[in-house]
XYZ file of C-alpha atoms in Angstrom:
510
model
C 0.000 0.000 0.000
C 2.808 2.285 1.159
C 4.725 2.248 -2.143
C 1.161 2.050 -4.810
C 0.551 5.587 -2.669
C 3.736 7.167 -3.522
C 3.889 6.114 -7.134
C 0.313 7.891 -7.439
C 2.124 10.624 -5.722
C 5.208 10.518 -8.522
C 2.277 10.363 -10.980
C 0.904 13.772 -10.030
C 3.988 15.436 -9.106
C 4.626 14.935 -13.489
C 2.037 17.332 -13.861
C 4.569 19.699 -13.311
C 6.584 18.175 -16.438
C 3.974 17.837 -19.146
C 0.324 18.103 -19.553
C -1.228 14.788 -19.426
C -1.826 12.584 -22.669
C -1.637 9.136 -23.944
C 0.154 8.718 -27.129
C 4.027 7.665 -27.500
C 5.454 10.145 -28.900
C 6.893 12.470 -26.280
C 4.532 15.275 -27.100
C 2.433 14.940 -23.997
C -1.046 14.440 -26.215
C -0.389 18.085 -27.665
C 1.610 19.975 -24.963
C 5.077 20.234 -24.978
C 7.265 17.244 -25.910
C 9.515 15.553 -23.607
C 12.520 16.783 -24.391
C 15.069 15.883 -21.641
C 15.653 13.931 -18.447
C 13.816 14.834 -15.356
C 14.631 13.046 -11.908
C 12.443 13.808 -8.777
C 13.170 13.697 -5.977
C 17.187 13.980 -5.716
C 17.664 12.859 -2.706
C 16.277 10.349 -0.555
C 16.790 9.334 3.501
C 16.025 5.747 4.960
C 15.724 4.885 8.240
C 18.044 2.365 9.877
C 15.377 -0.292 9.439
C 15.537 0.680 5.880
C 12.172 0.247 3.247
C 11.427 1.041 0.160
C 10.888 4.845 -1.810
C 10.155 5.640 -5.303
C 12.071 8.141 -7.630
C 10.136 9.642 -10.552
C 12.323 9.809 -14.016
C 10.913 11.204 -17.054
C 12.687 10.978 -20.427
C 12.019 10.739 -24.013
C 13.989 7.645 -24.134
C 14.588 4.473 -21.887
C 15.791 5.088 -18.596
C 18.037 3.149 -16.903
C 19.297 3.391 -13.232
C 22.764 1.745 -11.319
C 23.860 1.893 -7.461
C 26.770 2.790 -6.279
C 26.416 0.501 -2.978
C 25.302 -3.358 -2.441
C 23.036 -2.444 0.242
C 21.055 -0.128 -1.682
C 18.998 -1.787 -4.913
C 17.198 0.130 -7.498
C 15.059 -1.339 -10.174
C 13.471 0.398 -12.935
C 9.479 0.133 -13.483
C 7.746 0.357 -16.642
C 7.123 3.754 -18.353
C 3.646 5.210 -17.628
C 1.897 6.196 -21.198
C 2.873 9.549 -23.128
C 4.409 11.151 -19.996
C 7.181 9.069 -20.562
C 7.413 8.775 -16.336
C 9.596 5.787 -15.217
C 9.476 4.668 -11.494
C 12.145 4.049 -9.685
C 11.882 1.559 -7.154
C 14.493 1.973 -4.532
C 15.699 -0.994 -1.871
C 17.319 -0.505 1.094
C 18.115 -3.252 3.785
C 18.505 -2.124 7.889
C 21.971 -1.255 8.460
C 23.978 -3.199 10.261
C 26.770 -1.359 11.377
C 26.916 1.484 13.677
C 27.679 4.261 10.815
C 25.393 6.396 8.833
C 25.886 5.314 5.293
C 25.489 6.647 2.127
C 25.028 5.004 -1.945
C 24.643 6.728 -5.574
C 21.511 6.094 -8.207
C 23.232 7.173 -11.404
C 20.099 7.851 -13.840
C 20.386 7.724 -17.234
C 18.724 8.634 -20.629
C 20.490 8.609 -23.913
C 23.417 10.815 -23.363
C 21.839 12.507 -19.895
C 22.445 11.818 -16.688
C 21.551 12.837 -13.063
C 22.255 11.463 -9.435
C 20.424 10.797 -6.681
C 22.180 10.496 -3.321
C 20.476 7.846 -1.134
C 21.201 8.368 2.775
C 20.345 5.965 5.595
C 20.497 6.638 9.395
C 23.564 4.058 11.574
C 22.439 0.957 13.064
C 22.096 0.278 17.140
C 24.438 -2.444 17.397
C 27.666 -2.118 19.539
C 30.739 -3.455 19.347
C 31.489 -6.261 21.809
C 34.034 -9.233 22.718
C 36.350 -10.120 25.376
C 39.192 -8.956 26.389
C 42.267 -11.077 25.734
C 45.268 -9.286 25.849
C 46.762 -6.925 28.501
C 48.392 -3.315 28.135
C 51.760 -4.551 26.801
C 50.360 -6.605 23.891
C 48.212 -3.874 23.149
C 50.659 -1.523 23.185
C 52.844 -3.026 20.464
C 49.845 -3.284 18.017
C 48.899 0.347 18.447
C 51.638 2.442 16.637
C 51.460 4.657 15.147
C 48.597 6.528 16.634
C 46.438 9.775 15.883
C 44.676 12.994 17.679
C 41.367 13.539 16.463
C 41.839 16.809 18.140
C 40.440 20.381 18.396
C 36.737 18.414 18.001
C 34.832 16.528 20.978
C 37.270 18.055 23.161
C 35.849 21.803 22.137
C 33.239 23.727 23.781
C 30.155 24.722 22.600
C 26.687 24.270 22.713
C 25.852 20.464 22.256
C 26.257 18.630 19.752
C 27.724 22.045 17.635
C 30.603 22.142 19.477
C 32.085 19.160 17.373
C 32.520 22.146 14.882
C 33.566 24.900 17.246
C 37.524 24.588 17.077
C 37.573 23.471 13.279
C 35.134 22.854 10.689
C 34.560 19.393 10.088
C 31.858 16.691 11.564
C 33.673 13.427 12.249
C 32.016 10.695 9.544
C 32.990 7.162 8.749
C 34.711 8.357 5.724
C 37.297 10.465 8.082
C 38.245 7.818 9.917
C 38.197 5.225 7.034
C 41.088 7.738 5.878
C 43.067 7.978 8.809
C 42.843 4.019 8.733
C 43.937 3.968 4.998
C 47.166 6.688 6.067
C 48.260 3.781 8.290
C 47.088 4.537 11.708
C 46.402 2.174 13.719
C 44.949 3.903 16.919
C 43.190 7.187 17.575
C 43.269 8.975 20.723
C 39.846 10.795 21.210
C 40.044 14.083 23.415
C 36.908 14.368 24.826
C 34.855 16.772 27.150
C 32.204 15.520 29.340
C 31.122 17.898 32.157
C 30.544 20.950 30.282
C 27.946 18.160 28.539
C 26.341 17.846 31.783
C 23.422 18.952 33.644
C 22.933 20.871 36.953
C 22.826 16.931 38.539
C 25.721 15.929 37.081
C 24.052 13.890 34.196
C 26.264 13.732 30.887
C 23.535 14.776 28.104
C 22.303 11.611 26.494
C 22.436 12.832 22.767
C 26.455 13.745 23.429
C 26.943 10.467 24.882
C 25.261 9.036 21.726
C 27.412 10.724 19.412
C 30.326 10.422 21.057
C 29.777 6.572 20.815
C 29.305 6.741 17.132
C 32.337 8.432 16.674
C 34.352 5.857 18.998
C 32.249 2.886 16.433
C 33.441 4.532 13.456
C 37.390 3.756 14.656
C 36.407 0.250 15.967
C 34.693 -0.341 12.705
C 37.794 0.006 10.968
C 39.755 -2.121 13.784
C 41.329 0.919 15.415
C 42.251 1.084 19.031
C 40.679 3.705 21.239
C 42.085 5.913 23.798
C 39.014 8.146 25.035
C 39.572 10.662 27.688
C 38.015 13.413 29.824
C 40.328 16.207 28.290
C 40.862 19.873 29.765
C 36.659 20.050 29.813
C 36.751 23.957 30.960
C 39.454 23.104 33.495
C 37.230 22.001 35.907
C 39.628 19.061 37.034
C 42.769 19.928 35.315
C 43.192 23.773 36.631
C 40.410 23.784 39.489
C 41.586 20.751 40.652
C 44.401 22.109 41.661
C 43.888 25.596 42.635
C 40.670 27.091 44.092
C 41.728 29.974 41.742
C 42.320 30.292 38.513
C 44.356 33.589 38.529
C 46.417 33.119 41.719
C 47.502 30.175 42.788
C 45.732 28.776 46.190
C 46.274 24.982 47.503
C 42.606 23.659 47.591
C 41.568 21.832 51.314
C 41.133 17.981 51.025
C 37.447 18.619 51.226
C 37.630 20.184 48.052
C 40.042 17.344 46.676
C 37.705 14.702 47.819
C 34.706 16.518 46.028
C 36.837 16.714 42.655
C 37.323 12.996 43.184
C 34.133 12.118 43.710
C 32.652 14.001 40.446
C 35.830 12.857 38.357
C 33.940 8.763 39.600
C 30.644 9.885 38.259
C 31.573 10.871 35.004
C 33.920 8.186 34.400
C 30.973 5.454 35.899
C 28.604 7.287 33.418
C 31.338 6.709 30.758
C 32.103 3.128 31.540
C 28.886 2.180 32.168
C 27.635 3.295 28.497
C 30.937 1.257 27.110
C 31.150 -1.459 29.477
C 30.519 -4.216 26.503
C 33.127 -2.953 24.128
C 36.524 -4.730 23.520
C 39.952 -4.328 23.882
C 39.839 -1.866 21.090
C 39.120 0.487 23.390
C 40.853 2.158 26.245
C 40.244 4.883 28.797
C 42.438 7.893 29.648
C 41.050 9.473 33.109
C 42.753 12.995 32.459
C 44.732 14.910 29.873
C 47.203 17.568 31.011
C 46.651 17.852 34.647
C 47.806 21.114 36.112
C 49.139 22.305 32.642
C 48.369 26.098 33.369
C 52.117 27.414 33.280
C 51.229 30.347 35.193
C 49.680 28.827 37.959
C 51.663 25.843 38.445
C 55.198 25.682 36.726
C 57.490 24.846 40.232
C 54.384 23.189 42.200
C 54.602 20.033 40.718
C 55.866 18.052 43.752
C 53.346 19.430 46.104
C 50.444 18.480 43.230
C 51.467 15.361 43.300
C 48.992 14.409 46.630
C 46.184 15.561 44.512
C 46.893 13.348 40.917
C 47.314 10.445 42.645
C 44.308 10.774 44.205
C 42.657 11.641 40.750
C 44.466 8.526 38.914
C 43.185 6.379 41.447
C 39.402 7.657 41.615
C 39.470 7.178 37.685
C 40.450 3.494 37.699
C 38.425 2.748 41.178
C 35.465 3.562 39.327
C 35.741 2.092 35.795
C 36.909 -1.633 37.800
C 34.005 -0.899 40.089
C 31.415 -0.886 37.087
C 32.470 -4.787 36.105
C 32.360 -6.770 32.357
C 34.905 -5.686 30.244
C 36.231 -2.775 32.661
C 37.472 -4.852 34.941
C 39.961 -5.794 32.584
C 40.393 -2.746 30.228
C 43.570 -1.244 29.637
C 43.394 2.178 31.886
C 46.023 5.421 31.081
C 47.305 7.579 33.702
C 48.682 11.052 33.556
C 52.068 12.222 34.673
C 52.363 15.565 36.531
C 51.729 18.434 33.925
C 52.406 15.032 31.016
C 55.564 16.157 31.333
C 58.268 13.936 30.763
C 60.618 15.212 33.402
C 58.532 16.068 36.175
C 56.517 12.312 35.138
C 60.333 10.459 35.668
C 60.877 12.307 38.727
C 57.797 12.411 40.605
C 55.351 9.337 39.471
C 57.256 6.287 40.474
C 55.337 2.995 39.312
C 54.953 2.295 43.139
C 52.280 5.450 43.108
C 50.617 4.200 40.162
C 47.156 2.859 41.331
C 47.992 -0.753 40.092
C 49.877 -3.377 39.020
C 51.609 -3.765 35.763
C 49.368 -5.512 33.315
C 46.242 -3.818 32.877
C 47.604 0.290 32.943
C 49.655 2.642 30.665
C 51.127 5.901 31.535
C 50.838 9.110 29.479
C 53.005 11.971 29.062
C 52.939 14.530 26.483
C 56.233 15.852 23.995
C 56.205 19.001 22.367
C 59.793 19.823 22.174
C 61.434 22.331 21.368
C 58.392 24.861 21.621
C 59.130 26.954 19.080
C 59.756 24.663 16.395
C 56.119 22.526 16.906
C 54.165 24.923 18.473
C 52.411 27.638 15.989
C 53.915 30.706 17.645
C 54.363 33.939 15.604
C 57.259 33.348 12.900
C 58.473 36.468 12.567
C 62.032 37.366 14.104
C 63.674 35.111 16.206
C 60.294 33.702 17.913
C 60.065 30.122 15.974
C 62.185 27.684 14.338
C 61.687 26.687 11.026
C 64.679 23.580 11.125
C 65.098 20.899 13.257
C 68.134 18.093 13.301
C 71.788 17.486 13.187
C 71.188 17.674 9.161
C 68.868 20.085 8.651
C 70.367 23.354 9.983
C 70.213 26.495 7.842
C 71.337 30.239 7.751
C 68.785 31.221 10.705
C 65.778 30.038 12.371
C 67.749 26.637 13.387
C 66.649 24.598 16.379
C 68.912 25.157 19.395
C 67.983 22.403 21.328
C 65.185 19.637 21.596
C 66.689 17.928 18.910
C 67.565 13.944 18.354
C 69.992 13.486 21.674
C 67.725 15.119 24.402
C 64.628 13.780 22.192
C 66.353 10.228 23.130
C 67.456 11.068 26.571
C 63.868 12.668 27.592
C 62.219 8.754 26.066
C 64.948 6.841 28.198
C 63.730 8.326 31.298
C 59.766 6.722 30.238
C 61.209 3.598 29.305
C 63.780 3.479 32.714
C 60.758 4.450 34.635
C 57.884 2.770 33.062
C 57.991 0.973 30.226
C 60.879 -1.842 31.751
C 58.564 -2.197 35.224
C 55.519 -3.837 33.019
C 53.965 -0.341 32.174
C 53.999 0.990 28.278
C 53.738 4.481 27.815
C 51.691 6.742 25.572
C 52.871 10.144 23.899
C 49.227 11.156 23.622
C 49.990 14.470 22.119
C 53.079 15.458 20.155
C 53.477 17.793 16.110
C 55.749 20.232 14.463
C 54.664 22.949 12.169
C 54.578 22.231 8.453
C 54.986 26.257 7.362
C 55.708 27.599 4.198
C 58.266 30.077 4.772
C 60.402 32.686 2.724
C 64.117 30.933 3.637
C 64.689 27.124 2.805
C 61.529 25.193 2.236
C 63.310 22.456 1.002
C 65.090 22.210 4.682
C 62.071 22.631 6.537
C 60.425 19.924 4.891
C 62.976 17.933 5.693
C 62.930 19.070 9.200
C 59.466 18.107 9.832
C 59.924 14.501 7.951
C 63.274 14.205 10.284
C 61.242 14.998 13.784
C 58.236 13.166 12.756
C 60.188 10.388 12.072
C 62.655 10.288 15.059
C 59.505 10.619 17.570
C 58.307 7.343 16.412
C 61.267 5.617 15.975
C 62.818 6.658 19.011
C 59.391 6.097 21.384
C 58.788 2.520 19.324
C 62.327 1.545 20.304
C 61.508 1.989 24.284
C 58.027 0.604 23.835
C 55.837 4.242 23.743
C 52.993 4.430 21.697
C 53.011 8.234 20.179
C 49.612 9.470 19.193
C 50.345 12.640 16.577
C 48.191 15.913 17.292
C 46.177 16.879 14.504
C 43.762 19.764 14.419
C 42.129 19.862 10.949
C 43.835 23.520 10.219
C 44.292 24.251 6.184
C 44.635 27.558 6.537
C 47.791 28.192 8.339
C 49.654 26.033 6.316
C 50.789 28.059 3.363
C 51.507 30.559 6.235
C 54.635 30.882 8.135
C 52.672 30.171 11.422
C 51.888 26.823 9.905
C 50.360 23.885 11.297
C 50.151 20.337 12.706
C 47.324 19.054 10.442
C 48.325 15.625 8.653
C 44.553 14.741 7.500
C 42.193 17.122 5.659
C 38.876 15.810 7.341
C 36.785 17.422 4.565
C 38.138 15.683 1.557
C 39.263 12.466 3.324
C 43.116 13.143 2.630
C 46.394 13.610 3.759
C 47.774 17.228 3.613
C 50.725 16.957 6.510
C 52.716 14.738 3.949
C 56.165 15.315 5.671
C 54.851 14.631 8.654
C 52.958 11.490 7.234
C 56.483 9.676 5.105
C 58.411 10.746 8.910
C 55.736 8.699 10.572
C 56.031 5.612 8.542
C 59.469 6.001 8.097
C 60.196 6.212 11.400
C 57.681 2.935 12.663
C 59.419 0.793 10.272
C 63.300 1.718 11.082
C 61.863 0.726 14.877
C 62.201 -2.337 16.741
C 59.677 -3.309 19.776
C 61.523 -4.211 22.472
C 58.739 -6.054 24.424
């Protein structure tokens, strides 16, 4: 009944095409002759159950129609009398998978053409399994990784801020492309309480979509590392200063109270994920007490406070059971500094055992050479390593020894005692400046690749930041953007050959 009402429906809607007649000869019984192809409607959207819709194609000739996708079937009907109106029956099948999904009807009539782009809504199902292997095999299978930063992590209202900090909304096809530039995890920075209501509550339609996204990567059998990220430094500045313009030690009252809502987000979290696999992994923090201003000589008297933090975030994902009692859990070092991480987090603070944990620090060294500071002058570096020096603008230190020194403390510290590491955040600038391109390309390709070679070699997994920014880079301010999320493809091309270059001069030691 459903589709004999919308072919009348096609029927009428030809009106608008040709006055109504009954011979075969494209003149519409005396009106005007059909003269060309006519497809309506050009788009259609299913359901995730899927159904059946009709597409109305008139032509003066045979019409014939092709998808672009298995899932999505289109047959053509006969053609209805001097109107020369062919139905097109289209077929689509529930979805399966957790991903929106989307197919091609190419129409066509002699030499004409036309397209109509067929949409249908992800499935429900979840991904699920057990887990079978702890942090250490994990670790090994999850280089190289990748930020999908400056995106969940953003604020914003809702669901828009996904756009906020650049302009791209996260689809299958994204990650399908960070898969094909040979990722093979994707670290997720994620905000949760400014998605929360006045009870605490994370919003059920962010939850939702932060799910898909996290399906899309598991989809495509990437690992996972999803974390509550600076969130409007509600943990990772107020949790460590009741101010946020002068620094004042908060009471353990306070403390305890940051602990406990730091639980309920992550029990919210775990809870809604409690089913998935290994593939996924939970970070409780990001860059705790990273304000320079507020904290840069306090990290030893902070310390009290992470390890409180580290261990609230793992008490309450084991406490929700299934697959979290197992999952892989990362930690944060003081600041995710790599120095102040060696010195001050000893694997005896950690809140567990070797097995089951990873450690995270951050690198962004030296400052002015990956971070996108104002080129002119003296105030950035455009070349980086022992071969890549030119006439000004050179590194002057940060390069390949203290890069190797600053890893050897992670892997004395950590990675021997049982516990792998994880660079979660670390780029350089790809600019394009007015001295030696040539060299700075080569200086990105050179620190790209040492960072992953280097960190493979101790057992750290480095995740590369990457903020979806095209238009710094034919600027001298440049940027650390590898994928163009908008046309599924890689941009950051130095950075991308230093990557691979540099995972397949390494050798695992674990």
């Amino acid at each position: 009944m459903k589709k004999f009402l919308m072919l009348c429906v096609a029927f009428l809607a030809t009106t608008a095409f040709a006055a109504c007649g009954g011979d075969d000869t494209g003149d519409g019984g005396g009106g005007t002759p059909v003269s060309k192809l006519t497809v309506r409607p050009l788009s259609l959207s299913f359901t995730a159950d899927g159904g059946e819709l009709t597409v109305s194609a008139q032509a003066p000739t045979q019409v014939t129609a092709t998808s672009s996708a298995d899932w999505c079937q289109v047959s053509v009907g006969s053609v209805q009398g001097g109107l020369k109106v062919y139905p097109l029956t289209v077929t689509v099948g529930a979805n399966p998978t957790t991903y929106s999904r989307t197919a091609t009807i190419s129409v066509t009539a002699g030499s004409e053409s036309a397209t109509v782009t067929v949409t249908q809504a992800e499935g429900t199902a979840a991904p699920s399994g057990a887990i079978t292997k702890d942090a250490k095999a994990l670790a090994k299978e999850m280089v190289p990784g990748w930020n999908l930063g400056n995106t969940l992590e953003a604020t914003g209202d809702g669901l828009a801020a996904e756009t906020a900090w650049q302009p791209t909304q996260t689809t299958q096809q994204v990650i399908d492309a960070v898969k094909a530039a040979g990722f093979k995890s994707v670290r997720i920075p994620c905000s949760w309480n400014i998605h929360s209501d006045g009870s605490g509550t994370i919003d059920a339609q962010w939850m939702a979509r932060v799910k898909q996204v996290v399906n899309y990567c598991i989809n495509d059998g990437l690992y996972v590392v999803l974390n509550d990220h600076w969130d409007g430094g509600w943990i990772e500045v107020e949790g460590f200063s009741a101010s946020t313009t002068s620094f004042r030690p908060l009471t353990d009252e306070q403390i305890a109270a940051k602990a406990e809502r730091l639980k309920d987000i992550w029990t919210q979290i775990a809870n809604e994920f409690r089913d998935y696999d290994e593939h996924l992994l939970f970070a409780g923090l990001n860059e705790p007490f990273q304000q320079y201003d507020l904290f840069n000589g306090r990290h030893a008297d902070l310390m009290k406070n992470l390890n409180i933090y580290n261990k609230a975030f793992v008490e309450a994902v084991r406490a929700t059971g299934g697959n979290n009692a197992q999952r892989t859990l990362v930690v944060q070092g003081p600041s995710t500094d790599i120095t102040s991480t060696s010195q001050l987090l000893s694997a005896s603070d950690l809140p567990e055992q070797a097995g089951r944990l990873m450690v995270e620090v951050h690198y962004y060294n030296p400052g002015q050479f990956c971070g996108t500071f104002d080129a002119s002058g003296d105030k950035a570096f455009y070349y980086w390593g022992a071969d890549n020096h030119s006439t000004d603008h050179n590194a002057t230190y940060g390069e390949e020894d203290n890069l190797r020194y600053l890893f050897g403390l992670m892997q004395t510290a950590f990675t021997s005692k049982g516990y792998p590491v994880i660079i979660g955040e670390y780029a350089a600038q790809q600019r394009t400046i007015t001295g030696d391109q040539d060299k700075h390309n080569a200086s990105v390709k050179a620190f790209y690749k040492c960072v992953n070679q280097y960190a493979a070699n101790m057992g750290i997994v480095a995740f590369a930041w990457d903020v979806n920014d095209l238009g710094n880079l034919l600027t001298e301010t440049g940027t650390g953007t590898i994928i163009d999320r908008k046309n599924a493809s890689v941009v950051g091309t130095n950075a991308l050959e230093g990557i691979k270059a540099g995972v397949a001069a390494a050798t695992w030691p674990y």
